[in-house]
PDB file of C-alpha atoms in Angstrom:
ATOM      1  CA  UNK I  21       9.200  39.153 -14.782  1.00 48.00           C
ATOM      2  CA  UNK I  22       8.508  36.496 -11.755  1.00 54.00           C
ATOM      3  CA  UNK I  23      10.785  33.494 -12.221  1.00 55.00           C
ATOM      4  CA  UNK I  24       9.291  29.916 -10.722  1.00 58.00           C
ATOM      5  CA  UNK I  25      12.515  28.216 -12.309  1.00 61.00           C
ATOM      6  CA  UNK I  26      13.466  27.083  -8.316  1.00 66.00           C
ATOM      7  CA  UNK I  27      10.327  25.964  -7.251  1.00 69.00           C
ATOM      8  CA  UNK I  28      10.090  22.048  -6.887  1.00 73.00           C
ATOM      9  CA  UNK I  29       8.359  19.994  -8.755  1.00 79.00           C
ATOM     10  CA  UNK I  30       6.053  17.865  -6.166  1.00 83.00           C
ATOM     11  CA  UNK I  31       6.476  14.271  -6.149  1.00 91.00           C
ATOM     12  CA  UNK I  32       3.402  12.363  -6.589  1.00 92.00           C
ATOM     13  CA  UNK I  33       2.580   9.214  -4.875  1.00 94.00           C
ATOM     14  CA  UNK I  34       1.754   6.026  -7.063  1.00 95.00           C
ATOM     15  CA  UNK I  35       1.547   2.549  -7.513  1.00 95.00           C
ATOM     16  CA  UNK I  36       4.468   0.286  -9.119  1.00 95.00           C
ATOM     17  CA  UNK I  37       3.526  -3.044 -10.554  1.00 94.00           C
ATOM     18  CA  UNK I  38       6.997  -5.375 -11.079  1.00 92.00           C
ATOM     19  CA  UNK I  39       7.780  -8.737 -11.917  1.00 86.00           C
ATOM     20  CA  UNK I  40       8.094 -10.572  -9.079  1.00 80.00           C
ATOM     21  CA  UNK I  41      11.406 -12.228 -10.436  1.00 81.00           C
ATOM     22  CA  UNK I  42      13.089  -9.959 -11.939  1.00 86.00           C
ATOM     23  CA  UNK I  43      11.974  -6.531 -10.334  1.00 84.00           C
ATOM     24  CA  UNK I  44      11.212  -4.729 -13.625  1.00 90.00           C
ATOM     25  CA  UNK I  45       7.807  -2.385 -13.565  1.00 92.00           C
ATOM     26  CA  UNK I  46       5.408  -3.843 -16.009  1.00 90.00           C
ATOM     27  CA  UNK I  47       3.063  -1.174 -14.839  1.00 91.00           C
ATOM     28  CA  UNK I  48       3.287   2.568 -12.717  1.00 93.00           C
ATOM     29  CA  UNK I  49       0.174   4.416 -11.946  1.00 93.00           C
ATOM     30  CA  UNK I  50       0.984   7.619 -10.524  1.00 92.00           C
ATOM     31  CA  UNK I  51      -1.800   9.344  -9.112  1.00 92.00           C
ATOM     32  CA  UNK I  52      -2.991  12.447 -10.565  1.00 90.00           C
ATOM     33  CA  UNK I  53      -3.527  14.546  -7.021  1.00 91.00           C
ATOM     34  CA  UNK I  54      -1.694  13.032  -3.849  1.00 92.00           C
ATOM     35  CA  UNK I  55      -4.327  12.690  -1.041  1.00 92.00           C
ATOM     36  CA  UNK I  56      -5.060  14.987   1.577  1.00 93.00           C
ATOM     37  CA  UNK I  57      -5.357  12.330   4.099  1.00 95.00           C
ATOM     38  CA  UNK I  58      -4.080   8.903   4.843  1.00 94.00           C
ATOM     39  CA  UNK I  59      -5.454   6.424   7.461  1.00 96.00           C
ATOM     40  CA  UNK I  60      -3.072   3.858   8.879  1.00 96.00           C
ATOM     41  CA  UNK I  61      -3.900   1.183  11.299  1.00 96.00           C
ATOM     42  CA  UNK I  62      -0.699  -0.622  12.541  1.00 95.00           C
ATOM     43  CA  UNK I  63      -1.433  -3.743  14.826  1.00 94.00           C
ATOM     44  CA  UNK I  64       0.773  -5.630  16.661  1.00 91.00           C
ATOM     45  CA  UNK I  65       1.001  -9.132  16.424  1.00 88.00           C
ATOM     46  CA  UNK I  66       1.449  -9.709  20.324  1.00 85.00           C
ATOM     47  CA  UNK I  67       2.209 -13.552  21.238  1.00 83.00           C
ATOM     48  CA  UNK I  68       0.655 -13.035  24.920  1.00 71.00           C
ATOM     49  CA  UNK I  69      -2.924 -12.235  22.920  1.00 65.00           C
ATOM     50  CA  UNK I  70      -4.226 -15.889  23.289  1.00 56.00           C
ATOM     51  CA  UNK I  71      -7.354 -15.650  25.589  1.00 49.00           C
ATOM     52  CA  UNK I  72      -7.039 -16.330  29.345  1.00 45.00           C
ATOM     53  CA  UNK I  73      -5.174 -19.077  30.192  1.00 46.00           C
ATOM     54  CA  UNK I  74      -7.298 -20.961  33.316  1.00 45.00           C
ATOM     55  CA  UNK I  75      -5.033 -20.090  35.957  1.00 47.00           C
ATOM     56  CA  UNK I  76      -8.006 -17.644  37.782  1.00 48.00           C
ATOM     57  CA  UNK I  77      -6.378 -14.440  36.909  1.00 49.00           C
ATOM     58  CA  UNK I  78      -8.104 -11.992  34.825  1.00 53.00           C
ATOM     59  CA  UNK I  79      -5.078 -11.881  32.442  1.00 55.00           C
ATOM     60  CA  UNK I  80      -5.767 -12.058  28.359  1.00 59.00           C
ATOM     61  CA  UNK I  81      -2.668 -14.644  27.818  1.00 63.00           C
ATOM     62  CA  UNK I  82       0.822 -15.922  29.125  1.00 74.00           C
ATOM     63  CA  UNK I  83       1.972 -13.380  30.968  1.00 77.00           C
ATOM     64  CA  UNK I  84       5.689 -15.044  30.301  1.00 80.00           C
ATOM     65  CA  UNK I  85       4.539 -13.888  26.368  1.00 80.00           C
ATOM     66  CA  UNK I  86       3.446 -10.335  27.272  1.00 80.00           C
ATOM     67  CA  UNK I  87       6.579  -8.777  25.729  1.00 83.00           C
ATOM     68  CA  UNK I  88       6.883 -10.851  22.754  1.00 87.00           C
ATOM     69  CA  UNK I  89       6.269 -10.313  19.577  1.00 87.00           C
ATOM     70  CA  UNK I  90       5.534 -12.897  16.978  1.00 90.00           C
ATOM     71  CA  UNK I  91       6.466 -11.184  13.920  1.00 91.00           C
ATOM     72  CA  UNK I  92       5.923  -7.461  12.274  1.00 94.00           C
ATOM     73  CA  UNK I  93       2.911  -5.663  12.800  1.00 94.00           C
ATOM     74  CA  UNK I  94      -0.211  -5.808  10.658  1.00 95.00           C
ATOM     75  CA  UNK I  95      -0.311  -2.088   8.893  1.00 96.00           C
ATOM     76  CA  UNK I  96      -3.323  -1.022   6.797  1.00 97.00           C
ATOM     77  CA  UNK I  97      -4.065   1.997   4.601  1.00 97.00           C
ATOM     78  CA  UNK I  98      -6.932   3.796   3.422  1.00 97.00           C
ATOM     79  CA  UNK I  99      -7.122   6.929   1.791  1.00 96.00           C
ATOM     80  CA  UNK I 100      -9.572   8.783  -1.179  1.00 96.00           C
ATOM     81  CA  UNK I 101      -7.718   9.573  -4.675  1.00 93.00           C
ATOM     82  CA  UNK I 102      -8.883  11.896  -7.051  1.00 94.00           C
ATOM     83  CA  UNK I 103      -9.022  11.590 -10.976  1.00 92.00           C
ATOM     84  CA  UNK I 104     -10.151  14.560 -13.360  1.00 92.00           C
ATOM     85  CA  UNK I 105      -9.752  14.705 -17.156  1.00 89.00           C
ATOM     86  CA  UNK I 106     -10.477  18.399 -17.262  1.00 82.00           C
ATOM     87  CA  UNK I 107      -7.198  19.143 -14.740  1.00 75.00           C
ATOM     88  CA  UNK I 108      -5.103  17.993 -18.110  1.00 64.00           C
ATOM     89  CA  UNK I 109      -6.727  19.362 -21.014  1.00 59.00           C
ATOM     90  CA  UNK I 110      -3.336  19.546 -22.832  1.00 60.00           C
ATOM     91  CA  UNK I 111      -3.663  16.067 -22.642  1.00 67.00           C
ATOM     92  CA  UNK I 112      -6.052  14.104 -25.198  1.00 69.00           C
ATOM     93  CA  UNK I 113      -8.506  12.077 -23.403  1.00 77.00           C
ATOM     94  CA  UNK I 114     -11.132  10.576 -25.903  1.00 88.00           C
ATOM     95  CA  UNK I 115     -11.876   7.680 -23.610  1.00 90.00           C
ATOM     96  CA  UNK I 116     -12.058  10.093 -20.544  1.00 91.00           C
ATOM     97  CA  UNK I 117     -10.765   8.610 -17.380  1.00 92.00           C
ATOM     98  CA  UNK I 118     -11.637   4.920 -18.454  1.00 94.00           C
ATOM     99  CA  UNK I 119      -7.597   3.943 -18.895  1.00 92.00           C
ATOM    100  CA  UNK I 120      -7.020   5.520 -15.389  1.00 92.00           C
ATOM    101  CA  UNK I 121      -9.741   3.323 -13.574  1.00 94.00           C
ATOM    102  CA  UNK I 122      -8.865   0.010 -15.524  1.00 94.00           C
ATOM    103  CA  UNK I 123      -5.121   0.529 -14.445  1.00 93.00           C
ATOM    104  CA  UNK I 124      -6.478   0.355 -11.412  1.00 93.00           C
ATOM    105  CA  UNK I 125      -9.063  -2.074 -11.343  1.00 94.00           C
ATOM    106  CA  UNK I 126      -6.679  -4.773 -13.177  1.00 92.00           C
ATOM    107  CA  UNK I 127      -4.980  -4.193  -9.733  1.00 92.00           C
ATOM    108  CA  UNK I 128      -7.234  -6.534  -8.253  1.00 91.00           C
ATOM    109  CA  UNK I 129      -8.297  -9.105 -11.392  1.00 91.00           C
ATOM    110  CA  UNK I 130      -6.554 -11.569 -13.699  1.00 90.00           C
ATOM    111  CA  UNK I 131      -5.928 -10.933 -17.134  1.00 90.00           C
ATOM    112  CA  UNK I 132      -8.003 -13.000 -19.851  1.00 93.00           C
ATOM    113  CA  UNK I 133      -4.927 -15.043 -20.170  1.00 92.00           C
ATOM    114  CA  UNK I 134      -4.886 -16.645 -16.793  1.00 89.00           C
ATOM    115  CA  UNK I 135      -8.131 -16.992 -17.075  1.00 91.00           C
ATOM    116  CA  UNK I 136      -8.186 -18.952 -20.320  1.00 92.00           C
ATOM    117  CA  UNK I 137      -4.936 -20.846 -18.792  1.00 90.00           C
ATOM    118  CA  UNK I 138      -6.868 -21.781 -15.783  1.00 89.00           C
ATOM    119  CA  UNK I 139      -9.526 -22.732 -17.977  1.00 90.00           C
ATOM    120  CA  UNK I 140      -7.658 -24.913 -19.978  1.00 90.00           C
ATOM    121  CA  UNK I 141      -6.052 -26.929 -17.212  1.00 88.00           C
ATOM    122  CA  UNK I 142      -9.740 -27.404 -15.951  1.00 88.00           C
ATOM    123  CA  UNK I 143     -11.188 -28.659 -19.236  1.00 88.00           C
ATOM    124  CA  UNK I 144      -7.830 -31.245 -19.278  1.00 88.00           C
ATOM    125  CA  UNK I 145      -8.957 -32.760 -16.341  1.00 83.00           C
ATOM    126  CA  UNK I 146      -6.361 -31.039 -13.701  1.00 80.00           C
ATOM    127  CA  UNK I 147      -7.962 -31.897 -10.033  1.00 75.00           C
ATOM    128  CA  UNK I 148      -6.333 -28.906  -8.047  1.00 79.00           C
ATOM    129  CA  UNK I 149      -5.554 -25.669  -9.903  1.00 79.00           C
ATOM    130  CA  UNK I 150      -3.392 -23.261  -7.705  1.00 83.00           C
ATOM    131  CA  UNK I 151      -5.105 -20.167  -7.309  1.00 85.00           C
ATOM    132  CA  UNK I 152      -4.075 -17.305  -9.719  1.00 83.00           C
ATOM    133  CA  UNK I 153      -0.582 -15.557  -8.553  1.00 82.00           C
ATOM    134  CA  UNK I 154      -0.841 -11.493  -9.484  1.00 84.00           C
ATOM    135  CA  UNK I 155       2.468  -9.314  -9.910  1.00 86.00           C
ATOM    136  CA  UNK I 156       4.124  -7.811  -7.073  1.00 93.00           C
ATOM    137  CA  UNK I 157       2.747  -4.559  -6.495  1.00 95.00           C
ATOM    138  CA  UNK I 158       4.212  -1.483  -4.898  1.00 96.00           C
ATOM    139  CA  UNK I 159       2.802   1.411  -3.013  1.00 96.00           C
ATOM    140  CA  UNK I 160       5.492   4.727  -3.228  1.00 96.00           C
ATOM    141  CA  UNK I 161       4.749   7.568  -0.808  1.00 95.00           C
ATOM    142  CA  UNK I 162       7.969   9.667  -1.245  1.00 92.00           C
ATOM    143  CA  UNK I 163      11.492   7.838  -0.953  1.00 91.00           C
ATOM    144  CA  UNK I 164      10.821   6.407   2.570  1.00 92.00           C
ATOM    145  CA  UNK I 165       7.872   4.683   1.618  1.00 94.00           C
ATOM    146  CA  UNK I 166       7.670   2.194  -0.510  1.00 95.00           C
ATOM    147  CA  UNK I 167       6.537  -0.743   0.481  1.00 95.00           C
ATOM    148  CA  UNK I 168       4.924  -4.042  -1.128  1.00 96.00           C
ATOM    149  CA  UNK I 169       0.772  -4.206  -0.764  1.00 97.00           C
ATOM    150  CA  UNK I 170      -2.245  -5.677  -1.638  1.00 95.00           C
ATOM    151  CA  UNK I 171      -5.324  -3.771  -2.367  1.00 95.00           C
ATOM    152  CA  UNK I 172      -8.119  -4.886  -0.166  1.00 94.00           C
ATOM    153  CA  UNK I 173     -11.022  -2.003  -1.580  1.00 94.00           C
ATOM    154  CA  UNK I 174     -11.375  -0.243  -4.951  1.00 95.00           C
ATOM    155  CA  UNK I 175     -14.403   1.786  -4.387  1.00 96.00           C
ATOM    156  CA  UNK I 176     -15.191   4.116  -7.629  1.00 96.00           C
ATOM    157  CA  UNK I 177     -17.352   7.079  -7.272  1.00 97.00           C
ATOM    158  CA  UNK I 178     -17.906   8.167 -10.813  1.00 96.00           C
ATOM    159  CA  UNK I 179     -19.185  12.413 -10.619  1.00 93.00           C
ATOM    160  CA  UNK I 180     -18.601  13.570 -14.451  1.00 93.00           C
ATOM    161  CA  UNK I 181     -18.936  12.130 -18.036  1.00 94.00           C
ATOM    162  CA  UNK I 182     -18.583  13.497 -21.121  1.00 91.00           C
ATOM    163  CA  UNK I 183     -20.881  13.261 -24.061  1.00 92.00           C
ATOM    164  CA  UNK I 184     -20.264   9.860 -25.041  1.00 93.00           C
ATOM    165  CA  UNK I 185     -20.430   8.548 -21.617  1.00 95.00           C
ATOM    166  CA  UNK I 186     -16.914   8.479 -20.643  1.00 94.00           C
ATOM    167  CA  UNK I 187     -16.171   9.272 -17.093  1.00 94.00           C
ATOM    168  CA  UNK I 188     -14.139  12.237 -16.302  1.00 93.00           C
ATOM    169  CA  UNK I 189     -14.030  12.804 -13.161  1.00 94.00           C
ATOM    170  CA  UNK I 190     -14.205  10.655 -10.218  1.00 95.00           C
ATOM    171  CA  UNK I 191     -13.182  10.005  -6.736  1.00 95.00           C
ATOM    172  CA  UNK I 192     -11.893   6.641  -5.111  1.00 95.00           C
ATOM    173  CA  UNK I 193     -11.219   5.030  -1.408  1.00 96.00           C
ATOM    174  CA  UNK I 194      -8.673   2.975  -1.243  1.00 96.00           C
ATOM    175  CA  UNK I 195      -7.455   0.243   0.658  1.00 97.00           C
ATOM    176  CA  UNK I 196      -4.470  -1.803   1.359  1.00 96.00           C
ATOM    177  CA  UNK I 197      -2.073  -3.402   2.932  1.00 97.00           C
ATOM    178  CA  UNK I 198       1.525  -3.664   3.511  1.00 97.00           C
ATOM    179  CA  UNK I 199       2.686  -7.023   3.095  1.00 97.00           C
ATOM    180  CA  UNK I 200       5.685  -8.687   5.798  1.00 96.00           C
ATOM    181  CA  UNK I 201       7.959 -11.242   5.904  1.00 95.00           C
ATOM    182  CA  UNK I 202       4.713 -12.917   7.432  1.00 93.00           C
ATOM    183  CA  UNK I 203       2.889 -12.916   4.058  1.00 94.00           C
ATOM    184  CA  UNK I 204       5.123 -13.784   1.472  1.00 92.00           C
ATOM    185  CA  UNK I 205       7.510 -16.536   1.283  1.00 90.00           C
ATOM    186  CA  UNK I 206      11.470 -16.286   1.977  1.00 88.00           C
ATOM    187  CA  UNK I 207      13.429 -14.983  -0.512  1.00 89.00           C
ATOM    188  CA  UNK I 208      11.057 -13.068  -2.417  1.00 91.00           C
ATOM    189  CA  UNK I 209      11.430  -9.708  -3.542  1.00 92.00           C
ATOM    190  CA  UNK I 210       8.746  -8.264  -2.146  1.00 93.00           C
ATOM    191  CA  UNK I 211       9.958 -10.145   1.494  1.00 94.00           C
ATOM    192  CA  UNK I 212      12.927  -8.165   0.768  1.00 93.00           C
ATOM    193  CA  UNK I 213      11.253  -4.469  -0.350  1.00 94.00           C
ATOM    194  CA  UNK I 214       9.196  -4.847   3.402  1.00 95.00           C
ATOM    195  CA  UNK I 215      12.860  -5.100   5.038  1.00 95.00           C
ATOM    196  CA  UNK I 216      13.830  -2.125   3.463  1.00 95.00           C
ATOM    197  CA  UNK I 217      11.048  -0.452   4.304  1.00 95.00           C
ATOM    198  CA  UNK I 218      11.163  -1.346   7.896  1.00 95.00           C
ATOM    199  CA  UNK I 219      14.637  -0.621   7.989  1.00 95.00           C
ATOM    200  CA  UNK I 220      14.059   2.730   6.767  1.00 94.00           C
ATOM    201  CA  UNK I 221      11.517   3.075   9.808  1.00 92.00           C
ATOM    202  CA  UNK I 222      14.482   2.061  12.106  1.00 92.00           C
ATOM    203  CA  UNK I 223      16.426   4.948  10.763  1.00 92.00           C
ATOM    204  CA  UNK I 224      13.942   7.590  11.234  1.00 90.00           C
ATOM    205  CA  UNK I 225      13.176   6.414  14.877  1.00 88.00           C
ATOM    206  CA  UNK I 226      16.908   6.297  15.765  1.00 88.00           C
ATOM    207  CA  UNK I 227      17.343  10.242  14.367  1.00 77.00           C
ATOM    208  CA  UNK I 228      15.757  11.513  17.091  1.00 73.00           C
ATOM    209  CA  UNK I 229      14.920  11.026  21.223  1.00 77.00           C
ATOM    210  CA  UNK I 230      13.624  12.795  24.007  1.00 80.00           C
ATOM    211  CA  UNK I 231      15.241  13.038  27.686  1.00 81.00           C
ATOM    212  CA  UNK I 232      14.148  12.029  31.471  1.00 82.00           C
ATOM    213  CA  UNK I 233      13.947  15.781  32.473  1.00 80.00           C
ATOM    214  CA  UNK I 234      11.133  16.201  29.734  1.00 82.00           C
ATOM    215  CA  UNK I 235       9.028  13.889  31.279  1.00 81.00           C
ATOM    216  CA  UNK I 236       9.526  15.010  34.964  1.00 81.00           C
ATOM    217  CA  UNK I 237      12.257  11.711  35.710  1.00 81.00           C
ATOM    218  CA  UNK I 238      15.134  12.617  37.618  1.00 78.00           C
ATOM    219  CA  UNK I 239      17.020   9.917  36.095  1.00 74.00           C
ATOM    220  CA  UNK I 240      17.725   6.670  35.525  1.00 75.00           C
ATOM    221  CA  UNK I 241      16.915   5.229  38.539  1.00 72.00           C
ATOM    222  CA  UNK I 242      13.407   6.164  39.155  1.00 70.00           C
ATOM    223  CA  UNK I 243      12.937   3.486  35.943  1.00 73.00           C
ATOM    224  CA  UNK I 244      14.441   0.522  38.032  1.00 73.00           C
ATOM    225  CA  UNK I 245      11.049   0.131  39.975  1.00 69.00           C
ATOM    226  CA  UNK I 246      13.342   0.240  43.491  1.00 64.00           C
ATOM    227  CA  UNK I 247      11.706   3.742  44.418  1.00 55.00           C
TER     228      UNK I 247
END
């Protein structure tokens, strides 16, 4: 008889809701099927990029700012997950994929309570009532990424139901992104799960480097622009 015993279990990708205080998870999603494809757009935040400055040159900024950076890059994700009640039929479903899709959708809505609280502090005559402050919520790809976002699409494509209506099957594109230092204020946690992260990016770059002689460079001195 074949033995799989050895084989690994895969790790599925997932979203981690926590309190923002304390760094318990109040909520984990993980997805059912990791996606096939991910889309990441990472812009710099260059401090040169701030138009021409009058001087008559055809420059875009300061050229004393060119090199300068004025704080982590602006990354953004995108990618299509798939949910389907009929890949778990060992699993009871009588509401179909509905408690899948609401995990997910609560992502980007307040609960009734806020709501009522915000209400509240309306009806009582409050003048300015700070906007409505959602848990801190994490985005796990593996062990070397996880990394604080915020969801910026939810897009549901709903392709099965069952006989009461309930979808089971659907596909969604999803968007977010990674919050910095630059979004959140010091000192909290999710300020100090994007250092990690980035950290963890200065690791992986450091494990490994090309040489001079790939690239056709004698050596060091062809790089000091003196010929």
């Amino acid at each position: 008889m074949t033995r799989y015993a050895d084989i690994p279990k895969p790790i599925r990708s997932g979203i981690v809701v926590v309190a923002p205080d304390t760094g318990i998870p109040q909520r984990i999603i993980v997805l059912q099927f990791n996606p096939d494809t991910l889309e990441r757009s990472i812009a710099p935040q260059s401090a040169g990029d701030s138009g021409d400055t009058g001087s008559g040159g055809t420059g875009s900024g300061d050229r004393n700012e060119a090199l300068r950076l004025k704080g982590p890059a602006q990354e953004t994700w995108k990618f299509t997950a798939e949910i389907d009640a009929t890949d778990q039929l060992e699993i009871a479903a009588p509401d179909g994929i509905h408690p899948q899709l609401a995990a997910l959708e609560m992502l980007v809505q307040p609960t009734t309570a806020q709501l009522r609280a915000a209400s509240r502090l309306a009806q009582n005559g409050t003048i300015e009532i700070s906007p409505i402050e959602m848990p801190l919520t994490l985005f796990t790809w593996g062990s070397k990424r996880v990394m604080p976002v915020r969801l910026t699409e939810l897009s549901v494509n709903e392709s099965a139901f069952d006989v009461n209506l309930n979808p089971i099957r659907a596909s969604l594109s999803i968007g977010m992104k990674i919050l910095t230092v630059s979004d959140l204020p010091a000192g909290h946690r999710g300020a100090d799960l994007y250092m990690a992260h980035l950290a963890q990016k200065e690791r992986l770059a450091a494990g490994r480097g090309g040489s001079l002689g790939a690239l056709g460079l004698p050596g060091v001195d062809v790089l000091s622009g003196r010929g």
